mmCIF file of C-alpha atoms in Angstrom:
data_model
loop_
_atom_site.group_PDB
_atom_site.id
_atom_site.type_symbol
_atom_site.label_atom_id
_atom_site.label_comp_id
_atom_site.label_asym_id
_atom_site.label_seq_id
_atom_site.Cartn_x
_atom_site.Cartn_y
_atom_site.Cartn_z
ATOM 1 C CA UNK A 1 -58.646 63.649 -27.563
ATOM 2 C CA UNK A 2 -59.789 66.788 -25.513
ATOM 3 C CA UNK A 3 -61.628 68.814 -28.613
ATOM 4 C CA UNK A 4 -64.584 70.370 -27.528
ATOM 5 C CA UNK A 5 -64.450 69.330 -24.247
ATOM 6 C CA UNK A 6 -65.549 71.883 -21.209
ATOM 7 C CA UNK A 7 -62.176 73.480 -19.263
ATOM 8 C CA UNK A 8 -63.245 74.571 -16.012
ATOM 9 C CA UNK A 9 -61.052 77.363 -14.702
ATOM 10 C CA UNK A 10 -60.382 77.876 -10.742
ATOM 11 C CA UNK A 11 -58.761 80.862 -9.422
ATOM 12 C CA UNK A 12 -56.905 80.053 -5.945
ATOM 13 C CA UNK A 13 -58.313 77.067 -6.071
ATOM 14 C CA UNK A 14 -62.195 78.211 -6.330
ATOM 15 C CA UNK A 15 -64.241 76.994 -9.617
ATOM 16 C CA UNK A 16 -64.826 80.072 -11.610
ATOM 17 C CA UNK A 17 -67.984 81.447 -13.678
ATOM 18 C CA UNK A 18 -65.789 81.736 -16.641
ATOM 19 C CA UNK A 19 -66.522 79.080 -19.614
ATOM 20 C CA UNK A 20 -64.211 77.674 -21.912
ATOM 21 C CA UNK A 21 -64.087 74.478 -24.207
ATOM 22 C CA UNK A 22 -60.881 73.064 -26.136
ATOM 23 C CA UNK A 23 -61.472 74.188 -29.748
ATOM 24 C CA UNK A 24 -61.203 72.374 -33.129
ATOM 25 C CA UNK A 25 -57.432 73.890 -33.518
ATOM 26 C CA UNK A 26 -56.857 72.476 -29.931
ATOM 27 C CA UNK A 27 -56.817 75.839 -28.137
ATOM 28 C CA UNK A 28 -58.998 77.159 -25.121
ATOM 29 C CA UNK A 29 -61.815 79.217 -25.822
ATOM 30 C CA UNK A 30 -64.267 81.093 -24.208
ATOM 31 C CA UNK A 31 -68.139 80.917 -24.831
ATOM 32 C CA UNK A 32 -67.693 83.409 -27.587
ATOM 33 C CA UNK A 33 -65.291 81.371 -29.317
ATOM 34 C CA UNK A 34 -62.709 83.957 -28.321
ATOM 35 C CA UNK A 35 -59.819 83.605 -26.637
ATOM 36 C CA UNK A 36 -60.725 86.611 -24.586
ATOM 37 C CA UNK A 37 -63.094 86.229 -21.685
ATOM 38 C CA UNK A 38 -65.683 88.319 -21.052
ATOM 39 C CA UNK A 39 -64.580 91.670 -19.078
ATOM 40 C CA UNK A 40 -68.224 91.853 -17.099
ATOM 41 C CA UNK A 41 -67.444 88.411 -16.037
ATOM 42 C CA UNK A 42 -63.420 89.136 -15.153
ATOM 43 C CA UNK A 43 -65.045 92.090 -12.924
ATOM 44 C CA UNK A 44 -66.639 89.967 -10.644
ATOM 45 C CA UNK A 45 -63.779 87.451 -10.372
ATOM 46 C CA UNK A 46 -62.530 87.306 -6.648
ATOM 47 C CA UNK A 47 -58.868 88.240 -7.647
ATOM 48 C CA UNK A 48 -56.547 89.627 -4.556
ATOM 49 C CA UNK A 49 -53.590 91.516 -4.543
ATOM 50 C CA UNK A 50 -50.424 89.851 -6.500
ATOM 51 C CA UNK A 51 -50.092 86.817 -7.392
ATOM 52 C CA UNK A 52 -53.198 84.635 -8.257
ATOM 53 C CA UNK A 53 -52.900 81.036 -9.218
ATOM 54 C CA UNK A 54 -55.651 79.765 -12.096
ATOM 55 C CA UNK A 55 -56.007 76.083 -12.611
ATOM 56 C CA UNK A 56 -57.686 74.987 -16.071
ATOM 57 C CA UNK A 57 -59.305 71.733 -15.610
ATOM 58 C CA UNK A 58 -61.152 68.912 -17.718
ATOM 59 C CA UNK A 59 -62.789 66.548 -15.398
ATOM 60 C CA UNK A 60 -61.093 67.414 -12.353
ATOM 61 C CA UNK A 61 -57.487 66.563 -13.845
ATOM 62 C CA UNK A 62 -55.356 70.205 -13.960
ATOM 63 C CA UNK A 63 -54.171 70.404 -17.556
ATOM 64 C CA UNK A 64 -52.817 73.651 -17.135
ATOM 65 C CA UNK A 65 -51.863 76.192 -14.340
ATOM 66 C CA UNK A 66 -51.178 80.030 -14.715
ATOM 67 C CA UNK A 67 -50.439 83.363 -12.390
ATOM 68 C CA UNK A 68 -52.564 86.143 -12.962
ATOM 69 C CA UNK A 69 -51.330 89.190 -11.245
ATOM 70 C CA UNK A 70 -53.777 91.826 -10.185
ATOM 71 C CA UNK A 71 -52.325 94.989 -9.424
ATOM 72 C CA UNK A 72 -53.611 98.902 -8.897
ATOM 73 C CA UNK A 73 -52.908 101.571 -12.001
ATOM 74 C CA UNK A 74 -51.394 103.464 -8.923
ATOM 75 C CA UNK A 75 -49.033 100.259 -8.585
ATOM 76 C CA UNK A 76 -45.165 101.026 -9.405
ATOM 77 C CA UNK A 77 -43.679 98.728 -12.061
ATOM 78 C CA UNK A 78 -39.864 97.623 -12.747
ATOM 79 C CA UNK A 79 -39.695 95.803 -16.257
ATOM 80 C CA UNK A 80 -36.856 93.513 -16.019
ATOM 81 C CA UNK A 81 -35.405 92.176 -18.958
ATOM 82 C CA UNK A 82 -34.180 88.911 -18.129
ATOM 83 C CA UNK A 83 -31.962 88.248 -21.482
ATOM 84 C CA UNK A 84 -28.748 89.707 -21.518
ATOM 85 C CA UNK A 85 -30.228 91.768 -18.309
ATOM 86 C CA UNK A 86 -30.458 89.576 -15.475
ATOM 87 C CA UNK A 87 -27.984 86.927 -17.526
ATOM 88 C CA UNK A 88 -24.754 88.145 -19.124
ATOM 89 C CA UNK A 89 -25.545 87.103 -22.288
ATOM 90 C CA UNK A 90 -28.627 85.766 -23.956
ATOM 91 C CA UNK A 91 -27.473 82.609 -25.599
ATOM 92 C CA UNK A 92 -25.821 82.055 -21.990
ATOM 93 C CA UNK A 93 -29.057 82.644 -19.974
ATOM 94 C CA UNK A 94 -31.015 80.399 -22.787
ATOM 95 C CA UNK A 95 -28.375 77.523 -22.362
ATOM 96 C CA UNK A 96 -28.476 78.299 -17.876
ATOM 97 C CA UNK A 97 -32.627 77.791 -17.777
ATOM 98 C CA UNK A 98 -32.463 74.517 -20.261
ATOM 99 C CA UNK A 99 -32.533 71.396 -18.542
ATOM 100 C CA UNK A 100 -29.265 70.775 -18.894
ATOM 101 C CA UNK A 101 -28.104 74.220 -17.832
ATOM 102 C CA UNK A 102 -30.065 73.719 -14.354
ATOM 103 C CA UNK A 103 -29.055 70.141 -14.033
ATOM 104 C CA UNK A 104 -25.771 71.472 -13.551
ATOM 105 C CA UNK A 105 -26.261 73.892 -11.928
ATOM 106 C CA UNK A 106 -25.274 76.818 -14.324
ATOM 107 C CA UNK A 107 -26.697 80.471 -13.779
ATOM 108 C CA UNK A 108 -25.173 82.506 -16.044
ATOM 109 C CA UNK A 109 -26.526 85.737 -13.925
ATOM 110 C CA UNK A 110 -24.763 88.592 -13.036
ATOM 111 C CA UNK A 111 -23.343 88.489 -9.883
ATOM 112 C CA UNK A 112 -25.471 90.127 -7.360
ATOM 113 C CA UNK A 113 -28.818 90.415 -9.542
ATOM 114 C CA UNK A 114 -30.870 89.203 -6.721
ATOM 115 C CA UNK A 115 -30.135 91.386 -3.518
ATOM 116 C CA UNK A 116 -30.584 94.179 -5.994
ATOM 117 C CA UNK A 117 -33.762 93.380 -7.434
ATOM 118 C CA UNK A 118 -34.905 92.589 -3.537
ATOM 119 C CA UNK A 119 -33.899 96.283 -2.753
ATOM 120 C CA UNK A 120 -36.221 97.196 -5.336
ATOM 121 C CA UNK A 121 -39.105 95.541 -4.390
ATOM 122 C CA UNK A 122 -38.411 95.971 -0.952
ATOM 123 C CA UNK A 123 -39.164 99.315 -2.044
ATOM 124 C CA UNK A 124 -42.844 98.545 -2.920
ATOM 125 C CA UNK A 125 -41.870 98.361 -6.506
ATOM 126 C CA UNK A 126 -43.611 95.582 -8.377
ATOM 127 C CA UNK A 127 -41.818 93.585 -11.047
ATOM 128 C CA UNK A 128 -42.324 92.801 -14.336
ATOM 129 C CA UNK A 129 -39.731 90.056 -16.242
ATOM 130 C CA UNK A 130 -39.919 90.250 -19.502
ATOM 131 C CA UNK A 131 -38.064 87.838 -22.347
ATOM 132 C CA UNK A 132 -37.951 86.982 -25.702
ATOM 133 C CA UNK A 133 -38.531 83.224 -24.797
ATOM 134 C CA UNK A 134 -41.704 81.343 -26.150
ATOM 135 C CA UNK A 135 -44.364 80.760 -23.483
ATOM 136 C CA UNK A 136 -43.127 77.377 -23.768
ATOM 137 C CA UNK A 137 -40.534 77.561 -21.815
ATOM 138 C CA UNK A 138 -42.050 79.777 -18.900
ATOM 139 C CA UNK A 139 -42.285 77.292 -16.000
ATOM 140 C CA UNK A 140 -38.312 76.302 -17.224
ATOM 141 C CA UNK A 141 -37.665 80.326 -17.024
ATOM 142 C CA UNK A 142 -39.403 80.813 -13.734
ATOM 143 C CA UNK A 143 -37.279 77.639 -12.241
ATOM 144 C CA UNK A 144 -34.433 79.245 -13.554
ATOM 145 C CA UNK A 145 -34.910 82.482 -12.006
ATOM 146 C CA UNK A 146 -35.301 80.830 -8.760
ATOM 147 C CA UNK A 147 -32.244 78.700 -9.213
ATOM 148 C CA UNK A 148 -30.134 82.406 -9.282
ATOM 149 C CA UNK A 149 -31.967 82.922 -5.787
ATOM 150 C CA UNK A 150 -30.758 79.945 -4.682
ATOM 151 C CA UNK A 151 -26.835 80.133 -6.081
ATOM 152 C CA UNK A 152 -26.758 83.825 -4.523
ATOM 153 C CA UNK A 153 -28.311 82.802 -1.099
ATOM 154 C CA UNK A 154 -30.539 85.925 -1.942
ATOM 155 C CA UNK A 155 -34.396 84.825 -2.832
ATOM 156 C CA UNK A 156 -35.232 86.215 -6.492
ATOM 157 C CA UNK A 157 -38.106 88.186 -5.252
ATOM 158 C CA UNK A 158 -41.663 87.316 -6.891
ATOM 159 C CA UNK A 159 -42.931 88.660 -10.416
ATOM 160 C CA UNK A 160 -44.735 88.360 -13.172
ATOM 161 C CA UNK A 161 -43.237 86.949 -16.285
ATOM 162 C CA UNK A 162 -44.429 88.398 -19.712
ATOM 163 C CA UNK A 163 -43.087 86.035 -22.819
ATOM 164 C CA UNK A 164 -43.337 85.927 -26.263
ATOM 165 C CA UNK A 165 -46.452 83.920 -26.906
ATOM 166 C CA UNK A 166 -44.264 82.714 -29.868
ATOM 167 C CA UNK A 167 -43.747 78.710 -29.535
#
């Protein structure tokens, strides 16, 4: 229903100069019929430190919203593996961020995974989660990692997530 349609892209909530259009295979493209955009055109984007929200729009209804974070090659990284890292076991942590694993309330986490990670980026460390987990389930997988926040009374401090674009 939305092939070849124009997606308008806003970044913190400000239309953008970038140009994309839902493809024949239903995915979003840029002008070049890549999925890449246009690195003279990502220069001039208005991006601030951290955490950057993108909105991808057709007709002013948001079918799609991302983080993009921006940070400095001088910038110190933690890559945090969140499967079998932050949860005890994989197949645990998998079951813990599923619907039914939040709707009761199940972490799965190792105890005390929170305050430590806040030490570390109380430190001016950025960090990076990482999992094996198809991009599908990345807004269940950041709910979930603020649902450990929540059980520990600790706030899982902010990240970006990096997933398998698997799925």
């Amino acid at each position: 229903q939305h092939l070849g349609k124009r997606v308008d892209v806003f970044l913190n909530g400000r239309h953008t100069e970038l140009e994309m259009h839902i493809g024949n295979d239903g995915r979003c493209l840029f002008s070049d019929e890549s999925p890449n955009p246009d690195p003279s055109v990502l220069a001039r984007l208005p991006l601030r430190d951290g955490r950057n929200s993108l909105d991808f729009r057709i007709s002013d209804a948001v079918i799609a919203c991302a983080g993009l974070f921006c940070w400095r090659h001088t910038d110190k990284v933690v890559i945090v593996d969140i499967d079998g890292t932050v949860t005890r076991t994989d197949a645990g942590g998998v079951l813990a961020s599923s619907e039914l694993g939040q709707s009761m309330g199940i972490t799965h986490a190792h105890e005390g995974v929170c305050a430590v990670l806040s030490y570390i980026s109380s430190g001016g460390y950025r960090l990076l989660f990482l999992t094996a987990r198809p991009i599908t389930r990345s807004e269940a997988t950041k709910k979930y990692l603020n649902q450990i926040g929540q059980a520990e009374g600790v706030a899982m401090p902010e990240g970006a997530l990096m997933t398998s674009a698997m799925g």
